[in-house]
Tab-separated table of C-alpha atoms in Angstrom:
chain	number	residue	atom	x	y	z
Z	153	GLY	CA	8.253	-31.016	-104.918
Z	154	LYS	CA	9.394	-31.002	-101.321
Z	155	TYR	CA	11.640	-33.699	-99.550
Z	156	ILE	CA	12.237	-33.001	-95.636
Z	157	SER	CA	13.142	-34.923	-92.543
Z	158	PRO	CA	12.216	-35.626	-90.130
Z	159	THR	CA	8.685	-35.177	-89.867
Z	160	ILE	CA	5.836	-34.100	-87.537
Z	161	LEU	CA	2.861	-35.335	-88.737
Z	162	CYS	CA	3.139	-38.414	-90.379
Z	163	TYR	CA	5.910	-40.387	-92.502
Z	164	GLU	CA	4.386	-39.437	-95.667
Z	165	GLU	CA	4.960	-35.687	-94.711
Z	166	ARG	CA	8.620	-36.410	-96.048
Z	167	PHE	CA	7.475	-36.693	-99.889
Z	168	GLN	CA	5.477	-33.993	-101.151
Z	169	VAL	CA	4.312	-32.579	-104.677
Z	170	ASP	CA	2.030	-29.179	-104.608
Z	171	GLY	CA	1.795	-29.685	-100.715
Z	172	ASP	CA	0.207	-33.004	-101.286
Z	173	TYR	CA	1.697	-36.189	-99.070
Z	174	ILE	CA	2.933	-39.249	-101.249
Z	175	PRO	CA	-0.163	-41.767	-101.328
Z	176	LEU	CA	0.363	-44.654	-99.396
Z	177	GLU	CA	-0.120	-47.218	-102.235
Z	178	ARG	CA	2.637	-45.266	-104.332
Z	179	LEU	CA	5.001	-45.252	-101.252
Z	180	GLU	CA	4.225	-48.834	-101.036
Z	181	ASP	CA	5.011	-49.674	-104.877
Z	182	TYR	CA	8.478	-47.433	-104.534
Z	183	TYR	CA	9.612	-49.663	-101.319
Z	184	ASP	CA	8.763	-53.088	-103.193
Z	185	ARG	CA	11.257	-51.811	-106.090
Z	186	LEU	CA	13.881	-50.699	-103.521
Z	187	ARG	CA	13.857	-54.108	-101.934
Z	188	SER	CA	14.180	-56.002	-105.035
Z	189	LEU	CA	17.379	-53.560	-106.134
Z	190	SER	CA	18.415	-54.081	-102.530
Z	191	GLY	CA	18.306	-57.675	-103.048
Z	192	ILE	CA	20.437	-57.937	-105.980
Z	193	MET	CA	22.953	-55.368	-104.516
Z	194	ALA	CA	23.181	-57.698	-101.465
Z	195	GLU	CA	23.936	-60.901	-103.845
Z	196	ARG	CA	26.432	-59.046	-105.670
Z	197	GLY	CA	28.276	-58.219	-102.376
Z	198	TRP	CA	27.928	-54.419	-102.496
Z	199	GLU	CA	26.213	-52.318	-99.414
Z	200	THR	CA	22.335	-51.935	-99.485
Z	201	PRO	CA	20.845	-48.469	-98.993
Z	202	THR	CA	20.456	-46.911	-95.661
Z	203	LEU	CA	17.199	-45.752	-94.835
Z	204	PHE	CA	17.814	-42.164	-95.652
Z	205	GLU	CA	19.269	-43.112	-98.785
Z	206	ALA	CA	16.341	-45.199	-99.988
Z	207	GLU	CA	13.880	-42.228	-98.653
Z	208	THR	CA	16.178	-39.784	-100.996
Z	209	ALA	CA	15.826	-42.227	-103.869
Z	210	ILE	CA	12.021	-42.782	-103.443
Z	211	ALA	CA	11.510	-38.711	-103.326
Z	212	LEU	CA	13.600	-38.187	-106.386
Z	213	SER	CA	11.800	-41.050	-108.268
Z	214	TRP	CA	8.411	-39.744	-107.280
Z	215	PHE	CA	9.518	-36.078	-108.402
Z	216	LEU	CA	10.466	-37.539	-111.916
Z	217	ASP	CA	7.468	-39.396	-112.261
Z	218	LYS	CA	5.568	-36.475	-111.608
Z	219	LYS	CA	7.408	-34.128	-113.629
Z	220	VAL	CA	7.939	-31.329	-111.081
Z	221	ASP	CA	9.151	-27.825	-112.131
Z	222	TYR	CA	11.019	-27.197	-108.884
Z	223	ALA	CA	12.208	-29.621	-106.048
Z	224	LEU	CA	13.290	-28.020	-102.498
Z	225	VAL	CA	15.389	-31.289	-101.439
Z	226	GLU	CA	16.789	-30.784	-97.616
Z	227	THR	CA	19.913	-32.917	-97.247
Z	228	GLY	CA	20.383	-35.296	-94.215
Z	229	MET	CA	22.899	-35.149	-91.588
Z	230	GLY	CA	25.877	-33.431	-93.351
Z	231	GLY	CA	26.612	-32.541	-96.909
Z	232	LEU	CA	29.879	-33.733	-98.572
Z	233	MET	CA	28.943	-37.532	-98.468
Z	234	ASP	CA	25.012	-37.001	-98.533
Z	235	ALA	CA	22.761	-39.083	-100.388
Z	236	THR	CA	21.212	-36.015	-102.054
Z	237	ASN	CA	24.303	-35.255	-103.996
Z	238	ALA	CA	22.916	-38.078	-106.211
Z	239	MET	CA	20.940	-35.193	-108.005
Z	240	GLU	CA	22.839	-34.099	-111.173
Z	241	SER	CA	20.854	-30.610	-111.920
Z	242	VAL	CA	21.152	-28.158	-108.969
Z	243	PHE	CA	20.305	-24.662	-109.614
Z	244	LEU	CA	20.469	-22.929	-106.348
Z	245	THR	CA	22.215	-24.074	-102.689
Z	246	VAL	CA	20.900	-22.473	-99.432
Z	247	LEU	CA	22.841	-23.289	-96.151
Z	248	THR	CA	20.783	-22.658	-93.414
Z	249	SER	CA	22.495	-21.569	-89.781
Z	250	ILE	CA	25.559	-24.335	-88.886
Z	251	SER	CA	26.122	-25.189	-85.358
Z	252	GLU	CA	28.078	-27.865	-83.612
Z	253	ASP	CA	25.965	-30.850	-83.902
Z	254	HIS	CA	26.425	-34.313	-84.814
Z	255	LYS	CA	30.001	-33.897	-84.072
Z	256	ALA	CA	30.789	-37.685	-83.676
Z	257	VAL	CA	30.271	-37.806	-87.491
Z	258	LEU	CA	30.666	-34.331	-89.014
Z	259	GLY	CA	33.841	-33.073	-86.928
Z	260	GLU	CA	34.855	-31.555	-83.499
Z	261	SER	CA	35.070	-28.202	-84.829
Z	262	LEU	CA	32.610	-25.679	-86.062
Z	263	GLU	CA	34.786	-25.316	-88.976
Z	264	GLU	CA	34.909	-28.933	-89.487
Z	265	ILE	CA	31.363	-29.307	-89.353
Z	266	ALA	CA	30.845	-26.241	-91.995
Z	267	LEU	CA	33.211	-28.159	-94.480
Z	268	GLN	CA	30.930	-31.155	-94.298
Z	269	LYS	CA	27.768	-29.055	-94.875
Z	270	ALA	CA	29.435	-27.125	-97.880
Z	271	GLY	CA	29.609	-30.222	-99.260
Z	272	ILE	CA	26.779	-29.862	-101.128
Z	273	ILE	CA	27.830	-26.819	-102.927
Z	274	ARG	CA	28.107	-27.150	-106.809
Z	275	ARG	CA	30.276	-25.332	-109.046
Z	276	ASN	CA	28.571	-22.651	-110.854
Z	277	THR	CA	25.784	-23.004	-108.896
Z	278	PRO	CA	24.861	-19.980	-106.581
Z	279	VAL	CA	24.805	-20.343	-102.822
Z	280	ILE	CA	22.585	-18.552	-100.455
Z	281	LEU	CA	24.535	-18.429	-97.073
Z	282	ALA	CA	22.008	-17.761	-94.050
Z	283	ILE	CA	23.575	-15.452	-90.707
Z	284	ASN	CA	26.232	-17.403	-89.723
Z	285	LYS	CA	29.282	-17.167	-87.504
Z	286	GLU	CA	32.477	-15.877	-89.236
Z	287	GLU	CA	34.232	-19.182	-88.954
Z	288	VAL	CA	31.464	-20.814	-91.020
Z	289	ARG	CA	31.145	-17.993	-93.374
Z	290	LYS	CA	35.066	-18.163	-94.253
Z	291	VAL	CA	34.766	-22.022	-95.010
Z	292	VAL	CA	31.676	-21.472	-97.160
Z	293	ARG	CA	33.184	-18.345	-98.788
Z	294	LYS	CA	36.621	-20.336	-99.592
Z	295	VAL	CA	34.419	-23.307	-101.111
Z	296	CYS	CA	32.626	-21.272	-103.336
Z	297	ARG	CA	35.699	-19.660	-104.565
Z	298	ASP	CA	37.247	-22.777	-105.207
Z	299	LYS	CA	34.245	-23.893	-107.156
Z	300	GLY	CA	33.902	-20.917	-109.146
Z	301	THR	CA	30.434	-19.933	-107.601
Z	302	GLU	CA	28.612	-16.881	-106.220
Z	303	CYS	CA	28.042	-16.672	-102.561
Z	304	LEU	CA	25.178	-14.557	-101.807
Z	305	GLU	CA	25.278	-13.899	-97.557
Z	306	VAL	CA	22.581	-13.166	-95.728
Z	307	LEU	CA	23.325	-10.339	-93.286
Z	308	PRO	CA	21.807	-9.039	-89.990
Z	309	GLU	CA	21.730	-5.349	-91.386
Z	310	ASP	CA	19.403	-6.979	-94.483
Z	311	ALA	CA	16.476	-6.623	-92.285
Z	312	VAL	CA	14.826	-4.357	-89.462
Z	313	LEU	CA	12.751	-6.356	-87.027
Z	314	VAL	CA	10.128	-4.198	-86.631
Z	315	GLU	CA	7.755	-6.226	-83.965
Z	316	GLU	CA	8.132	-9.752	-82.576
Z	317	THR	CA	5.590	-11.138	-80.409
Z	318	GLY	CA	5.161	-14.592	-79.063
Z	319	ILE	CA	2.741	-15.426	-82.488
Z	320	GLY	CA	4.889	-13.942	-85.059
Z	321	SER	CA	7.079	-11.183	-86.492
Z	322	VAL	CA	6.999	-8.059	-88.701
Z	323	PHE	CA	10.278	-7.036	-90.372
Z	324	THR	CA	11.368	-4.852	-93.149
Z	325	CYS	CA	13.531	-5.510	-96.054
Z	326	GLY	CA	14.374	-2.908	-98.522
Z	327	GLN	CA	11.606	-0.867	-98.892
Z	328	ASP	CA	8.867	-3.670	-97.976
Z	329	TYR	CA	7.166	-4.866	-95.120
Z	330	TYR	CA	6.849	-8.768	-94.305
Z	331	ARG	CA	4.901	-10.555	-91.925
Z	332	ILE	CA	5.548	-14.091	-90.577
Z	333	ARG	CA	3.621	-16.223	-88.049
Z	334	LEU	CA	6.526	-17.953	-86.617
Z	335	PRO	CA	7.328	-17.248	-83.231
Z	336	GLY	CA	10.939	-16.354	-82.110
Z	337	ALA	CA	13.419	-13.473	-83.728
Z	338	HIS	CA	15.429	-16.341	-85.267
Z	339	GLN	CA	12.564	-17.337	-87.623
Z	340	ALA	CA	12.747	-13.872	-89.166
Z	341	GLU	CA	16.227	-14.355	-89.816
Z	342	ASN	CA	15.150	-17.641	-91.383
Z	343	ALA	CA	12.569	-15.718	-93.542
Z	344	LEU	CA	15.188	-13.418	-94.558
Z	345	THR	CA	17.293	-16.213	-95.751
Z	346	ALA	CA	14.066	-17.494	-97.649
Z	347	LEU	CA	13.533	-14.219	-99.293
Z	348	LYS	CA	16.853	-13.984	-100.631
Z	349	ALA	CA	16.637	-17.366	-101.934
Z	350	ALA	CA	13.248	-16.264	-103.784
Z	351	PHE	CA	14.740	-12.714	-104.783
Z	352	GLN	CA	17.623	-14.895	-106.431
Z	353	LEU	CA	15.307	-17.500	-108.435
Z	354	LYS	CA	13.390	-14.464	-109.539
Z	355	THR	CA	16.656	-13.332	-111.464
Z	356	MET	CA	17.218	-17.202	-112.388
Z	357	THR	CA	13.784	-18.173	-113.557
Z	358	GLY	CA	11.948	-15.021	-114.906
Z	359	GLY	CA	10.680	-12.536	-112.336
Z	360	GLU	CA	7.119	-13.153	-113.757
Z	361	ARG	CA	6.788	-16.458	-112.242
Z	362	ILE	CA	7.486	-15.389	-108.566
Z	363	SER	CA	5.843	-12.058	-107.778
Z	364	GLY	CA	6.416	-10.128	-104.825
Z	365	THR	CA	2.769	-10.407	-103.681
Z	366	ALA	CA	3.544	-14.378	-103.899
Z	367	ILE	CA	6.410	-13.909	-101.719
Z	368	LYS	CA	4.552	-11.914	-99.270
Z	369	GLU	CA	1.649	-14.187	-99.029
Z	370	GLY	CA	4.040	-17.360	-99.036
Z	371	LEU	CA	5.812	-15.815	-95.817
Z	372	VAL	CA	2.569	-15.034	-93.729
Z	373	GLU	CA	1.090	-18.459	-94.657
Z	374	THR	CA	3.861	-20.689	-93.890
Z	375	VAL	CA	3.601	-22.604	-90.518
Z	376	TRP	CA	6.280	-25.000	-89.116
Z	377	PRO	CA	5.258	-28.041	-86.992
Z	378	GLY	CA	7.481	-28.314	-83.882
Z	379	ARG	CA	9.323	-25.403	-84.069
Z	380	LEU	CA	7.954	-23.115	-81.362
Z	381	GLU	CA	4.753	-24.112	-82.419
Z	382	LEU	CA	1.814	-22.431	-80.168
Z	383	ILE	CA	-0.989	-25.375	-79.876
Z	384	SER	CA	-2.910	-23.669	-76.958
Z	385	LYS	CA	-3.224	-20.472	-75.464
Z	386	ASP	CA	-4.534	-20.433	-71.883
Z	387	PRO	CA	-1.643	-20.859	-70.788
Z	388	PRO	CA	0.534	-20.815	-73.848
Z	389	PHE	CA	1.666	-24.341	-74.607
Z	390	TYR	CA	4.607	-24.353	-77.453
Z	391	LEU	CA	6.186	-27.646	-79.085
Z	392	ASP	CA	9.695	-26.763	-79.982
Z	393	GLY	CA	12.208	-29.186	-81.417
Z	394	ALA	CA	15.361	-27.577	-80.163
Z	395	HIS	CA	17.917	-30.329	-80.264
Z	396	ASN	CA	21.113	-28.797	-79.899
Z	397	PRO	CA	22.787	-26.184	-77.933
Z	398	ASP	CA	22.163	-23.433	-80.878
Z	399	GLY	CA	18.668	-24.569	-80.975
Z	400	ALA	CA	18.153	-24.314	-77.013
Z	401	SER	CA	19.690	-20.906	-76.759
Z	402	ARG	CA	17.163	-19.442	-79.558
Z	403	LEU	CA	14.331	-21.179	-77.550
Z	404	ALA	CA	15.756	-19.549	-74.355
Z	405	ALA	CA	15.936	-16.241	-75.946
Z	406	PHE	CA	12.212	-16.610	-77.149
Z	407	LEU	CA	11.332	-17.531	-73.463
Z	408	ARG	CA	13.333	-14.693	-71.726
Z	409	LYS	CA	11.964	-12.085	-73.892
Z	410	HIS	CA	8.086	-12.976	-73.482
Z	411	PHE	CA	8.185	-14.759	-70.177
Z	412	GLU	CA	10.871	-13.392	-68.088
Z	413	GLY	CA	9.865	-14.242	-64.243
Z	414	LYS	CA	7.049	-16.401	-65.228
Z	415	ARG	CA	6.623	-19.907	-64.122
Z	416	ILE	CA	7.898	-21.953	-67.148
Z	417	ILE	CA	7.365	-25.396	-66.929
Z	418	PHE	CA	9.266	-27.648	-69.056
Z	419	ILE	CA	8.390	-31.414	-70.578
Z	420	MET	CA	11.536	-32.915	-72.033
Z	421	GLY	CA	12.961	-35.773	-73.565
Z	422	ILE	CA	16.332	-35.749	-75.731
Z	423	LEU	CA	18.670	-38.075	-77.728
Z	424	LYS	CA	21.622	-39.229	-76.007
Z	425	ASP	CA	23.891	-38.374	-79.069
Z	426	LYS	CA	23.323	-34.660	-78.294
Z	427	ASP	CA	25.042	-32.203	-76.281
Z	428	TYR	CA	22.504	-32.091	-73.684
Z	429	PRO	CA	24.562	-30.899	-70.662
Z	430	ALA	CA	24.766	-27.291	-72.835
Z	431	MET	CA	21.324	-27.564	-73.754
Z	432	LEU	CA	20.389	-27.414	-69.973
Z	433	SER	CA	22.725	-24.596	-69.632
Z	434	PHE	CA	20.261	-22.483	-71.424
Z	435	LEU	CA	17.025	-23.594	-70.551
Z	436	MET	CA	17.179	-24.473	-66.874
Z	437	PRO	CA	17.822	-21.256	-65.419
Z	438	LEU	CA	14.291	-20.216	-66.861
Z	439	ALA	CA	12.674	-23.423	-65.498
Z	440	ALA	CA	10.008	-23.540	-62.355
Z	441	GLY	CA	9.604	-27.502	-63.089
Z	442	VAL	CA	10.689	-30.206	-65.196
Z	443	TYR	CA	8.957	-33.240	-66.474
Z	444	VAL	CA	11.156	-35.521	-68.151
Z	445	PHE	CA	10.819	-38.895	-70.307
Z	446	THR	CA	12.652	-41.561	-72.329
Z	447	PRO	CA	11.815	-40.617	-75.993
Z	448	ARG	CA	10.789	-43.996	-78.112
Z	449	ASN	CA	13.952	-43.843	-80.235
Z	450	LEU	CA	17.044	-46.029	-80.225
Z	451	ARG	CA	19.177	-43.053	-79.171
Z	452	GLY	CA	16.686	-42.062	-76.645
Z	453	LEU	CA	18.580	-40.861	-73.517
Z	454	PRO	CA	17.123	-42.363	-70.338
Z	455	ALA	CA	14.788	-40.059	-68.284
Z	456	GLU	CA	16.639	-40.858	-65.198
Z	457	GLU	CA	20.236	-39.679	-66.950
Z	458	LEU	CA	18.685	-36.634	-68.210
Z	459	ALA	CA	17.376	-35.812	-64.653
Z	460	GLU	CA	20.722	-36.432	-63.082
Z	461	ALA	CA	21.959	-34.133	-65.274
Z	462	MET	CA	19.709	-31.243	-64.014
Z	463	VAL	CA	20.801	-31.771	-60.256
Z	464	PRO	CA	22.919	-28.805	-60.608
Z	465	TYR	CA	20.108	-26.801	-60.957
Z	466	PRO	CA	17.491	-25.724	-58.447
Z	467	VAL	CA	14.503	-27.058	-60.042
Z	468	PRO	CA	12.267	-29.685	-58.993
Z	469	VAL	CA	12.304	-32.455	-61.624
Z	470	LYS	CA	9.976	-35.769	-62.270
Z	471	VAL	CA	10.652	-38.575	-64.173
Z	472	CYS	CA	7.742	-39.861	-66.241
Z	473	ALA	CA	7.516	-43.096	-68.596
Z	474	GLY	CA	6.790	-41.294	-71.770
Z	475	VAL	CA	5.624	-38.009	-73.367
Z	476	SER	CA	2.054	-38.761	-72.803
Z	477	GLN	CA	2.246	-39.284	-69.009
Z	478	ALA	CA	4.819	-36.437	-68.817
Z	479	VAL	CA	2.252	-33.978	-70.567
Z	480	ASP	CA	-0.669	-35.391	-68.645
Z	481	LEU	CA	1.128	-35.062	-65.193
Z	482	ALA	CA	2.425	-31.670	-65.952
Z	483	LEU	CA	-0.745	-30.125	-67.004
Z	484	ARG	CA	-2.613	-31.959	-63.884
Z	485	GLU	CA	-0.087	-30.404	-61.251
Z	486	GLU	CA	1.089	-27.057	-62.628
Z	487	LYS	CA	-2.375	-25.110	-62.426
Z	488	LYS	CA	-0.167	-21.936	-61.758
Z	489	ALA	CA	1.927	-22.548	-64.682
Z	490	ASP	CA	2.110	-19.133	-67.116
Z	491	CYS	CA	3.696	-21.188	-69.875
Z	492	PHE	CA	4.501	-24.860	-70.595
Z	493	VAL	CA	7.341	-26.346	-73.359
Z	494	LEU	CA	7.511	-29.662	-74.692
Z	495	CYS	CA	10.985	-29.592	-76.054
Z	496	GLY	CA	14.248	-31.419	-76.889
Z	497	SER	CA	13.893	-33.554	-80.084
Z	498	LEU	CA	11.312	-33.595	-83.167
Z	499	SER	CA	11.552	-37.615	-82.373
Z	500	PHE	CA	8.343	-37.846	-80.212
Z	501	MET	CA	6.206	-34.994	-81.795
Z	502	GLU	CA	4.288	-37.341	-83.887
Z	503	GLU	CA	3.581	-39.442	-81.215
Z	504	PHE	CA	2.466	-36.754	-78.958
Z	505	ARG	CA	0.221	-35.226	-81.858
Z	506	LYS	CA	-1.414	-38.869	-82.194
Z	507	ARG	CA	-2.289	-38.797	-78.042
Z	508	ARG	CA	-4.062	-35.375	-78.578
Z	509	GLY	CA	-6.175	-37.288	-81.636
């Protein structure tokens, strides 16, 4: 089973078993049950479920009904108070890169945010910790010690990056070579985290169930919509959901490596609760032109405000009515562009895909 959010292709993508999305009629059945239960809760004066809580209940119910052997469950915004903590049986916890995001809810400092994220750690349940800043690692180590669980840290020296191109990377881990089709050096770090988790699962569930060949094939076959996704090549057009300073810095590092001195055109929409001034500080020095729009989201930052935030940078900015108009205008006007990047949020990626048919 796999439960993820947000999603790019369609809403049902959030709920998967063996790679298949939940059928719409099954989704409707679960929502009908939840609507009935929510009514009873309201009658009793209880708080009714948030959307994420409802979705989590649907995911876990579907996994139970399908009798899945394993479920990969992504947490929501934080960890400590996350709905996914409703699961009683957890045998492996993975903490990916933690940065300063959702500060209004999770805390102002990186340490506070890390403590919230570490709230998913269970007693005597191994933890895989991705490459992170030392402030994060200290917090996670302490929580692991307090809960008597093992913290298995992924370190930069665990792998050697052999090749990194605009369409993927090759790296070594131990004596083996691994290839991924996800652009960006940071994706090699993510793949290394997945490797560490797979190796740990082998020791926990029996090595015969996860072969080395399966791991290599799994990595090379992995695609991740909306994360430095190359949708056309002449010129390159990337979709990237970079929605916080950490994501923007990684996107900027990729563009500097492969398009330094080239004409890069950004098409951008951002949510207003994000640290967009910091995001712009990474991306705008690389921009030859920007087309901004307001995402169709209650949290969407007005395009005019985003354009105003770009005034300190010597780059031409055009305000557009939406993602479709912004993309159309950019492609029509920027005939000499070397690269297009649609970025700033994952919230409009599904809308963009529907526009393309």
